[in-house]
Amino acid sequence: MIRSVRRFAGAPAARRCAAAVLAAGVALTTLTACGSDSGAQTLTWYVNPDGEATNRATAERCSTDGYDIDVQLLPTDASQQRVQAARRLAAEDTGIDLISLDVVFVPEFANAGFLAEIPPEYTEQATGPDVVGGIADTVQWNDKVYAIPQWANTQIMWYSKSLADAAGLDMSEPVTWDQIIDAAADNGGTVGVQGKKYEGYAALINALVMGAGGEIATNLEAGVDADITIDSEAGDAAAAVLEKLSNSPAGQPDLPNSNEGTVLPYLMDGGGFMMNWTFVYKGAGYTEEQLKDLGWAMYPATVAGEQARPPVGGIDIGVNAASDDLDAALAAAACITDEQSQIDLAANDGLMPAKSSLYESPELTDAYPADLLALFRESLEQGGARPVSAVYNDMSLAIQTSWHPPSSVSSSTPSSSKQFIEDVLGGEALV
């Protein structure tokens, strides 16, 4: 059932400001975004830093005579974003109306009652057939819709053409992790991945397991009683990839602390391969000369003959169930996730659309090579989502703990991590 709409009843802006100040622990003198020069009410949208300038322009476009949309920033790290959002929404803080959520957090927030259900007039936009790949699944929980996708993300394999040529790899055909690690090691290059103990590392492990035909967990609707299935042949294959990379000269020296940003220079300084998100083409800061040597291909296969399952992600827009004006907040959510917003984020920031048809828009075909656009869409459709579960955060933290650092991973890791995940979910161990 859709939660009853609590209409804005002239709640003074000062009350909404005070709630935000108290929740954030910010001094009144430092807060400047609570008022509205136009006299309209203010809807506050907390955004992650990706595409900030574009989101601010979208907020201005989507403001109306009835409300202004004010943008506030969440922390850069996804885990910290979750903590801040959960604290404020759990406190029914009315100083937050709209929130940008990493796709893996929507089930947890919906299950906790933090998010308003998306009404029927917007569900086609959120889950219709034009929504690419499994992104529509990320906004649903218990057969209801709790957010609207704003942009979709996937990892592809970026590589230096010169090194691939030297290694004799045919990059027009699927390649395996074994092949690229050997190619980089034999030719003085490296393989860049996200090896830091954070959500990006959990996304890597999930992709490796799914790329071998397995899953980290099944029976997800059972919550803490889900079946943990990482101790499998697929888990063994995933562990073998990390063990090989950690012990290879192709492993980057900062592998235990590597993230999406730290791997960027290695690709062009020494050559090799890099698994990273779609922002690279627009946002890596490579020179025109370096871009000439930049190639792209489908994420590598964990096991020869198995289809790769690249990481997928993105941002969904949720509405605070405690918002003072749900009607206005839901209308604003629909606007800031509309086609123009998705096109602007892709063209300006490399954050790709959640709608498949938009990959053929003139703005995107002008901004990207045709084969790269096609690869982004194919990778999203082929990608492997992380477990859609209300307890995913606990699963992820347990995986990060039991598989880190990458140099500690061995053939025994899948079985020991299965036990640890079960202990964490059962309240018998802490992360």
Short mmCIF file of C-alpha atoms in Angstrom, two decimals:
data_model
loop_
_atom_site.label_atom_id
_atom_site.label_comp_id
_atom_site.label_asym_id
_atom_site.label_seq_id
_atom_site.Cartn_x
_atom_site.Cartn_y
_atom_site.Cartn_z
CA MET A 1 0.00 0.00 0.00
CA ILE A 2 1.25 3.47 -0.80
CA ARG A 3 1.98 5.48 2.27
CA SER A 4 -0.55 8.25 2.73
CA VAL A 5 0.66 11.56 1.40
CA ARG A 6 1.36 14.18 4.01
CA ARG A 7 0.91 17.46 2.25
CA PHE A 8 3.01 20.46 3.01
CA ALA A 9 1.05 22.35 5.61
CA GLY A 10 2.95 25.56 5.62
CA ALA A 11 5.74 24.09 7.73
CA PRO A 12 8.01 27.03 8.27
CA ALA A 13 11.32 26.86 6.50
CA ALA A 14 13.01 27.58 9.82
CA ARG A 15 11.67 24.32 11.29
CA ARG A 16 12.98 22.33 8.34
CA CYS A 17 16.29 24.15 8.63
CA ALA A 18 16.49 23.47 12.34
CA ALA A 19 15.91 19.77 11.77
CA ALA A 20 18.69 19.66 9.22
CA VAL A 21 21.03 21.59 11.50
CA LEU A 22 20.38 19.35 14.47
CA ALA A 23 20.77 16.17 12.43
CA ALA A 24 23.96 17.32 10.76
CA GLY A 25 25.47 18.93 13.83
CA VAL A 26 26.13 22.09 11.83
CA ALA A 27 26.27 25.56 13.32
CA LEU A 28 23.38 27.81 12.30
CA THR A 29 25.77 30.43 11.02
CA THR A 30 27.22 28.00 8.48
CA LEU A 31 23.94 26.89 6.97
CA THR A 32 22.92 28.88 3.95
CA ALA A 33 20.62 26.57 1.95
CA CYS A 34 17.43 26.50 4.02
CA GLY A 35 15.80 29.65 2.75
CA SER A 36 14.34 30.41 -0.65
CA ASP A 37 14.54 33.85 -2.16
CA SER A 38 11.45 33.12 -4.24
CA GLY A 39 9.33 32.40 -1.19
CA ALA A 40 8.60 28.87 -2.43
CA GLN A 41 9.18 25.95 -0.11
CA THR A 42 12.55 24.22 -0.32
CA LEU A 43 13.05 20.55 -1.14
CA THR A 44 16.48 19.36 -0.09
CA TRP A 45 18.24 16.82 -2.30
CA TYR A 46 21.31 15.04 -0.96
CA VAL A 47 23.53 13.97 -3.85
CA ASN A 48 26.71 11.97 -4.17
CA PRO A 49 29.61 14.02 -5.59
CA ASP A 50 29.55 12.40 -9.06
CA GLY A 51 28.17 14.88 -11.57
CA GLU A 52 27.63 17.55 -8.93
CA ALA A 53 27.58 20.52 -11.32
CA THR A 54 25.16 18.77 -13.68
CA ASN A 55 22.90 17.82 -10.77
CA ARG A 56 22.86 21.41 -9.56
CA ALA A 57 21.77 22.56 -13.03
CA THR A 58 19.11 19.84 -13.05
CA ALA A 59 17.87 20.97 -9.63
CA GLU A 60 17.44 24.47 -10.98
CA ARG A 61 15.62 23.20 -14.10
CA CYS A 62 13.29 21.03 -12.02
CA SER A 63 12.43 23.71 -9.47
CA THR A 64 8.92 25.13 -9.88
CA ASP A 65 6.84 28.03 -8.67
CA GLY A 66 5.84 25.81 -5.76
CA TYR A 67 9.26 24.62 -4.63
CA ASP A 68 12.96 25.15 -5.08
CA ILE A 69 15.28 22.14 -5.05
CA ASP A 70 18.34 22.74 -2.92
CA VAL A 71 21.38 20.47 -3.40
CA GLN A 72 23.51 19.23 -0.51
CA LEU A 73 26.53 16.92 -0.86
CA LEU A 74 26.97 13.45 0.63
CA PRO A 75 30.48 12.10 1.38
CA THR A 76 32.53 10.71 -1.50
CA ASP A 77 32.80 7.17 -0.11
CA ALA A 78 29.71 5.01 -0.72
CA SER A 79 29.87 3.43 2.73
CA GLN A 80 29.97 6.84 4.39
CA GLN A 81 27.08 7.97 2.18
CA ARG A 82 25.06 5.04 3.50
CA VAL A 83 25.86 5.81 7.13
CA GLN A 84 24.92 9.48 6.87
CA ALA A 85 21.72 8.76 4.94
CA ALA A 86 20.66 5.96 7.29
CA ARG A 87 21.17 8.08 10.39
CA ARG A 88 19.11 10.96 9.05
CA LEU A 89 16.31 8.89 7.55
CA ALA A 90 16.04 6.71 10.66
CA ALA A 91 15.56 9.88 12.68
CA GLU A 92 12.71 10.91 10.30
CA ASP A 93 14.67 14.05 9.59
CA THR A 94 12.42 16.36 7.55
CA GLY A 95 15.45 18.37 6.46
CA ILE A 96 16.00 15.84 3.69
CA ASP A 97 13.44 15.20 0.95
CA LEU A 98 15.34 13.49 -1.88
CA ILE A 99 18.43 11.34 -1.74
CA SER A 100 20.81 9.83 -4.28
CA LEU A 101 21.37 6.21 -3.29
CA ASP A 102 23.93 3.71 -4.50
CA VAL A 103 21.84 0.97 -6.09
CA VAL A 104 22.85 -1.63 -3.49
CA PHE A 105 21.31 0.32 -0.61
CA VAL A 106 17.71 0.70 -1.87
CA PRO A 107 16.45 -2.70 -0.55
CA GLU A 108 17.86 -2.04 2.93
CA PHE A 109 16.35 1.46 3.11
CA ALA A 110 13.01 0.32 1.69
CA ASN A 111 12.82 -2.61 4.10
CA ALA A 112 13.46 -0.22 7.01
CA GLY A 113 10.57 2.03 5.93
CA PHE A 114 12.86 4.97 5.16
CA LEU A 115 11.67 5.45 1.55
CA ALA A 116 8.28 6.44 0.19
CA GLU A 117 6.75 4.04 -2.29
CA ILE A 118 6.83 5.35 -5.85
CA PRO A 119 3.21 5.84 -7.01
CA PRO A 120 1.85 4.26 -10.22
CA GLU A 121 2.23 7.40 -12.35
CA TYR A 122 6.03 7.13 -12.02
CA THR A 123 6.62 3.36 -11.99
CA GLU A 124 6.93 3.10 -15.79
CA GLN A 125 9.80 5.57 -15.60
CA ALA A 126 11.42 3.52 -12.82
CA THR A 127 10.94 -0.04 -14.04
CA GLY A 128 9.61 0.05 -17.61
CA PRO A 129 11.04 -2.08 -20.42
CA ASP A 130 13.36 0.72 -21.55
CA VAL A 131 15.32 0.58 -18.27
CA VAL A 132 18.58 -1.13 -19.17
CA GLY A 133 19.76 -4.48 -17.83
CA GLY A 134 18.97 -5.29 -14.22
CA ILE A 135 18.80 -1.65 -13.12
CA ALA A 136 15.00 -1.87 -12.73
CA ASP A 137 15.53 -4.60 -10.12
CA THR A 138 17.58 -2.25 -7.97
CA VAL A 139 14.61 0.03 -7.20
CA GLN A 140 12.18 -2.73 -6.19
CA TRP A 141 11.65 -4.45 -2.87
CA ASN A 142 8.89 -6.90 -1.97
CA ASP A 143 7.19 -6.28 -5.34
CA LYS A 144 6.96 -2.53 -4.77
CA VAL A 145 8.95 0.35 -6.26
CA TYR A 146 10.91 2.61 -3.89
CA ALA A 147 13.19 4.70 -6.11
CA ILE A 148 13.73 5.87 -9.70
CA PRO A 149 17.03 5.20 -11.52
CA GLN A 150 18.94 8.35 -12.43
CA TRP A 151 22.01 6.81 -14.06
CA ALA A 152 23.54 3.40 -14.58
CA ASN A 153 27.12 2.32 -14.29
CA THR A 154 29.18 -0.64 -15.37
CA GLN A 155 32.81 -1.64 -15.53
CA ILE A 156 34.54 -2.46 -18.76
CA MET A 157 38.17 -3.35 -19.48
CA TRP A 158 40.26 -0.35 -20.49
CA TYR A 159 43.66 -1.20 -21.95
CA SER A 160 46.68 0.18 -23.76
CA LYS A 161 46.51 -0.90 -27.38
CA SER A 162 50.31 -0.97 -27.69
CA LEU A 163 50.73 -3.50 -24.89
CA ALA A 164 47.88 -5.70 -26.11
CA ASP A 165 49.46 -5.69 -29.57
CA ALA A 166 52.87 -6.57 -28.11
CA ALA A 167 51.29 -9.45 -26.22
CA GLY A 168 49.55 -10.72 -29.33
CA LEU A 169 46.08 -10.56 -27.75
CA ASP A 170 43.06 -10.34 -30.05
CA MET A 171 40.96 -7.89 -28.08
CA SER A 172 38.00 -8.27 -30.43
CA GLU A 173 37.44 -11.69 -28.83
CA PRO A 174 36.63 -12.50 -25.18
CA VAL A 175 39.71 -12.74 -22.98
CA THR A 176 40.20 -14.22 -19.51
CA TRP A 177 41.81 -12.85 -16.37
CA ASP A 178 44.59 -15.43 -16.81
CA GLN A 179 45.36 -14.07 -20.27
CA ILE A 180 45.55 -10.41 -19.31
CA ILE A 181 47.58 -11.04 -16.13
CA ASP A 182 50.10 -13.07 -18.16
CA ALA A 183 50.14 -10.50 -20.98
CA ALA A 184 50.80 -7.63 -18.59
CA ALA A 185 53.45 -9.52 -16.62
CA ASP A 186 55.32 -10.58 -19.76
CA ASN A 187 55.37 -7.07 -21.22
CA GLY A 188 56.13 -4.86 -18.23
CA GLY A 189 52.53 -3.77 -17.67
CA THR A 190 50.01 -4.04 -14.85
CA VAL A 191 46.39 -4.99 -14.25
CA GLY A 192 44.43 -2.38 -12.28
CA VAL A 193 41.51 -3.34 -10.03
CA GLN A 194 39.85 -2.02 -6.88
CA GLY A 195 41.71 -3.87 -4.08
CA LYS A 196 41.06 -1.51 -1.17
CA LYS A 197 38.86 -2.76 1.67
CA TYR A 198 35.66 -1.03 0.59
CA GLU A 199 32.52 -1.55 -1.48
CA GLY A 200 34.47 -1.47 -4.76
CA TYR A 201 36.39 -4.58 -3.66
CA ALA A 202 33.13 -6.39 -2.86
CA ALA A 203 31.89 -5.48 -6.35
CA LEU A 204 35.06 -7.01 -7.84
CA ILE A 205 34.66 -10.27 -5.88
CA ASN A 206 30.98 -10.51 -6.84
CA ALA A 207 31.88 -10.05 -10.52
CA LEU A 208 34.57 -12.74 -10.33
CA VAL A 209 32.19 -15.22 -8.67
CA MET A 210 29.35 -14.50 -11.10
CA GLY A 211 31.80 -14.65 -14.01
CA ALA A 212 32.44 -18.28 -13.06
CA GLY A 213 28.74 -19.07 -13.04
CA GLY A 214 28.12 -18.75 -9.30
CA GLU A 215 26.57 -16.39 -6.78
CA ILE A 216 27.62 -15.11 -3.37
CA ALA A 217 24.20 -15.85 -1.90
CA THR A 218 20.79 -17.11 -2.93
CA ASN A 219 17.34 -17.19 -1.28
CA LEU A 220 17.87 -13.49 -0.62
CA GLU A 221 14.32 -12.79 0.50
CA ALA A 222 15.15 -14.78 3.66
CA GLY A 223 17.32 -11.89 4.87
CA VAL A 224 19.80 -13.05 7.52
CA ASP A 225 18.82 -16.65 6.73
CA ALA A 226 19.84 -16.38 3.06
CA ASP A 227 21.85 -19.27 1.66
CA ILE A 228 25.52 -18.27 1.43
CA THR A 229 26.88 -20.00 -1.66
CA ILE A 230 30.32 -18.43 -2.09
CA ASP A 231 32.00 -21.72 -1.08
CA SER A 232 31.70 -23.24 -4.55
CA GLU A 233 33.67 -23.91 -7.71
CA ALA A 234 32.86 -20.34 -8.76
CA GLY A 235 34.20 -19.01 -5.45
CA ASP A 236 37.35 -21.08 -5.94
CA ALA A 237 37.80 -19.62 -9.44
CA ALA A 238 37.37 -16.08 -8.09
CA ALA A 239 39.95 -16.71 -5.36
CA ALA A 240 42.38 -18.13 -7.94
CA VAL A 241 42.23 -14.90 -9.96
CA LEU A 242 43.02 -12.70 -6.94
CA GLU A 243 45.75 -15.08 -5.74
CA LYS A 244 47.38 -15.04 -9.18
CA LEU A 245 47.20 -11.26 -9.53
CA SER A 246 48.59 -10.69 -6.03
CA ASN A 247 51.59 -12.90 -6.76
CA SER A 248 52.24 -11.58 -10.26
CA PRO A 249 54.45 -8.68 -11.36
CA ALA A 250 51.27 -7.44 -13.03
CA GLY A 251 49.80 -6.64 -9.62
CA GLN A 252 50.13 -2.95 -8.87
CA PRO A 253 52.26 -2.07 -5.80
CA ASP A 254 49.34 -0.39 -4.04
CA LEU A 255 46.88 -3.22 -4.76
CA PRO A 256 45.63 -3.49 -1.11
CA ASN A 257 44.71 0.20 -1.22
CA SER A 258 43.80 0.69 -4.86
CA ASN A 259 40.57 2.31 -5.96
CA GLU A 260 39.03 3.75 -9.12
CA GLY A 261 41.30 6.80 -9.04
CA THR A 262 44.64 5.25 -8.08
CA VAL A 263 44.61 2.81 -11.00
CA LEU A 264 44.26 5.54 -13.67
CA PRO A 265 47.93 6.61 -14.03
CA TYR A 266 49.30 3.06 -14.23
CA LEU A 267 47.41 2.39 -17.45
CA MET A 268 49.18 5.10 -19.38
CA ASP A 269 52.50 5.21 -17.50
CA GLY A 270 53.38 1.54 -17.87
CA GLY A 271 50.69 0.11 -20.08
CA GLY A 272 48.41 -2.78 -19.33
CA PHE A 273 44.78 -3.31 -18.39
CA MET A 274 42.36 -1.62 -16.01
CA MET A 275 38.88 -2.57 -14.82
CA ASN A 276 36.98 0.64 -14.21
CA TRP A 277 33.67 2.46 -14.62
CA THR A 278 32.32 4.43 -17.55
CA PHE A 279 33.65 7.79 -16.33
CA VAL A 280 37.15 7.00 -17.62
CA TYR A 281 36.61 8.23 -21.19
CA LYS A 282 35.40 11.65 -20.02
CA GLY A 283 36.95 11.98 -16.61
CA ALA A 284 40.33 10.26 -16.40
CA GLY A 285 42.23 13.34 -17.53
CA TYR A 286 44.19 11.51 -20.21
CA THR A 287 45.82 13.62 -22.91
CA GLU A 288 44.81 13.43 -26.56
CA GLU A 289 48.00 11.48 -27.27
CA GLN A 290 47.23 9.01 -24.48
CA LEU A 291 43.65 8.60 -25.68
CA LYS A 292 45.01 7.38 -29.02
CA ASP A 293 46.46 4.33 -27.21
CA LEU A 294 43.33 3.78 -25.06
CA GLY A 295 41.32 0.71 -25.99
CA TRP A 296 38.17 -0.78 -24.49
CA ALA A 297 36.68 -4.24 -24.38
CA MET A 298 34.25 -6.40 -22.42
CA TYR A 299 35.23 -7.25 -18.82
CA PRO A 300 37.44 -10.38 -18.74
CA ALA A 301 35.95 -13.82 -18.16
CA THR A 302 36.77 -15.54 -14.87
CA VAL A 303 36.71 -18.93 -16.59
CA ALA A 304 37.31 -19.57 -20.29
CA GLY A 305 34.02 -20.25 -22.02
CA GLU A 306 31.89 -18.59 -19.31
CA GLN A 307 30.29 -15.22 -20.03
CA ALA A 308 31.81 -12.32 -18.10
CA ARG A 309 29.48 -10.65 -15.58
CA PRO A 310 30.85 -7.11 -15.15
CA PRO A 311 30.05 -5.07 -12.04
CA VAL A 312 26.98 -2.85 -12.41
CA GLY A 313 26.00 0.09 -10.30
CA GLY A 314 24.59 3.57 -10.53
CA ILE A 315 22.41 5.96 -8.61
CA ASP A 316 18.71 5.68 -7.78
CA ILE A 317 16.70 8.59 -6.40
CA GLY A 318 14.65 7.87 -3.29
CA VAL A 319 12.16 10.07 -1.44
CA ASN A 320 12.29 10.36 2.33
CA ALA A 321 9.10 8.78 3.72
CA ALA A 322 9.12 11.47 6.40
CA SER A 323 9.26 14.36 3.91
CA ASP A 324 6.87 17.19 4.73
CA ASP A 325 5.51 17.17 1.18
CA LEU A 326 5.61 13.78 -0.47
CA ASP A 327 3.64 14.90 -3.53
CA ALA A 328 6.16 17.61 -4.33
CA ALA A 329 9.16 15.41 -3.49
CA LEU A 330 7.90 12.59 -5.72
CA ALA A 331 7.28 15.00 -8.61
CA ALA A 332 10.77 16.41 -8.13
CA ALA A 333 12.24 12.87 -8.13
CA ALA A 334 10.54 12.17 -11.45
CA CYS A 335 11.98 15.35 -12.96
CA ILE A 336 15.58 14.90 -11.78
CA THR A 337 15.59 11.39 -13.24
CA ASP A 338 13.98 12.33 -16.56
CA GLU A 339 15.57 11.77 -19.96
CA GLN A 340 17.17 15.22 -20.11
CA SER A 341 18.85 14.63 -16.75
CA GLN A 342 20.20 11.26 -17.88
CA ILE A 343 21.50 12.68 -21.17
CA ASP A 344 23.19 15.61 -19.42
CA LEU A 345 24.97 13.36 -16.90
CA ALA A 346 26.22 11.08 -19.67
CA ALA A 347 27.37 13.85 -22.00
CA ASN A 348 28.97 15.97 -19.27
CA ASP A 349 30.23 13.48 -16.72
CA GLY A 350 30.43 10.00 -18.26
CA LEU A 351 27.59 8.73 -16.04
CA MET A 352 25.55 6.66 -18.44
CA PRO A 353 21.76 6.56 -18.87
CA ALA A 354 19.54 4.03 -17.13
CA LYS A 355 17.29 4.04 -20.22
CA SER A 356 18.45 1.96 -23.17
CA SER A 357 16.93 4.19 -25.87
CA LEU A 358 18.98 7.19 -24.73
CA TYR A 359 22.21 5.52 -25.93
CA GLU A 360 21.02 6.47 -29.43
CA SER A 361 20.39 10.14 -28.61
CA PRO A 362 22.33 12.66 -30.73
CA GLU A 363 23.98 14.15 -27.65
CA LEU A 364 25.57 10.80 -26.80
CA THR A 365 26.44 9.70 -30.32
CA ASP A 366 28.25 13.02 -30.70
CA ALA A 367 30.07 12.63 -27.37
CA TYR A 368 31.24 9.00 -27.61
CA PRO A 369 32.64 6.60 -30.22
CA ALA A 370 29.84 4.33 -31.47
CA ASP A 371 31.60 1.13 -30.38
CA LEU A 372 32.17 2.46 -26.87
CA LEU A 373 28.49 3.40 -26.48
CA ALA A 374 27.50 -0.05 -27.70
CA LEU A 375 29.94 -1.67 -25.25
CA PHE A 376 28.56 0.32 -22.31
CA ARG A 377 25.01 -0.85 -23.08
CA GLU A 378 26.08 -4.45 -23.70
CA SER A 379 28.06 -4.49 -20.44
CA LEU A 380 25.04 -3.22 -18.49
CA GLU A 381 22.82 -5.88 -20.03
CA GLN A 382 25.38 -8.62 -19.34
CA GLY A 383 26.40 -7.34 -15.91
CA GLY A 384 26.06 -9.16 -12.61
CA ALA A 385 24.22 -7.31 -9.86
CA ARG A 386 25.35 -7.62 -6.28
CA PRO A 387 22.86 -9.47 -4.03
CA VAL A 388 19.56 -7.54 -3.84
CA SER A 389 19.03 -7.97 -0.11
CA ALA A 390 17.99 -5.93 2.90
CA VAL A 391 21.12 -7.23 4.65
CA TYR A 392 23.49 -6.68 1.75
CA ASN A 393 25.59 -4.19 3.70
CA ASP A 394 26.43 -6.81 6.33
CA MET A 395 27.20 -9.36 3.61
CA SER A 396 29.48 -6.89 1.86
CA LEU A 397 31.40 -5.95 5.02
CA ALA A 398 31.89 -9.63 5.85
CA ILE A 399 33.22 -10.32 2.35
CA GLN A 400 35.55 -7.33 2.48
CA THR A 401 36.90 -8.50 5.84
CA SER A 402 37.42 -12.14 4.91
CA TRP A 403 38.93 -11.51 1.45
CA HIS A 404 41.26 -8.64 2.37
CA PRO A 405 44.07 -8.01 1.67
CA PRO A 406 44.10 -9.61 -1.78
CA SER A 407 47.48 -11.20 -0.96
CA SER A 408 45.78 -13.24 1.80
CA VAL A 409 43.33 -14.87 -0.61
CA SER A 410 43.88 -18.59 -1.19
CA SER A 411 41.92 -21.71 -2.03
CA SER A 412 40.61 -21.80 1.55
CA THR A 413 39.14 -18.29 1.41
CA PRO A 414 35.71 -19.20 -0.06
CA SER A 415 34.96 -21.72 2.70
CA SER A 416 36.22 -19.52 5.53
CA SER A 417 34.36 -16.50 4.18
CA LYS A 418 31.12 -18.50 3.92
CA GLN A 419 31.33 -19.28 7.63
CA PHE A 420 32.21 -15.68 8.50
CA ILE A 421 29.32 -14.24 6.48
CA GLU A 422 26.90 -16.63 8.18
CA ASP A 423 28.31 -15.73 11.60
CA VAL A 424 27.93 -11.99 10.88
CA LEU A 425 24.36 -12.38 9.64
CA GLY A 426 23.56 -14.57 12.64
CA GLY A 427 24.91 -12.02 15.10
CA GLU A 428 27.75 -14.27 16.19
CA ALA A 429 30.58 -12.18 14.72
CA LEU A 430 31.29 -8.50 14.17
CA VAL A 431 32.86 -6.76 11.20
#
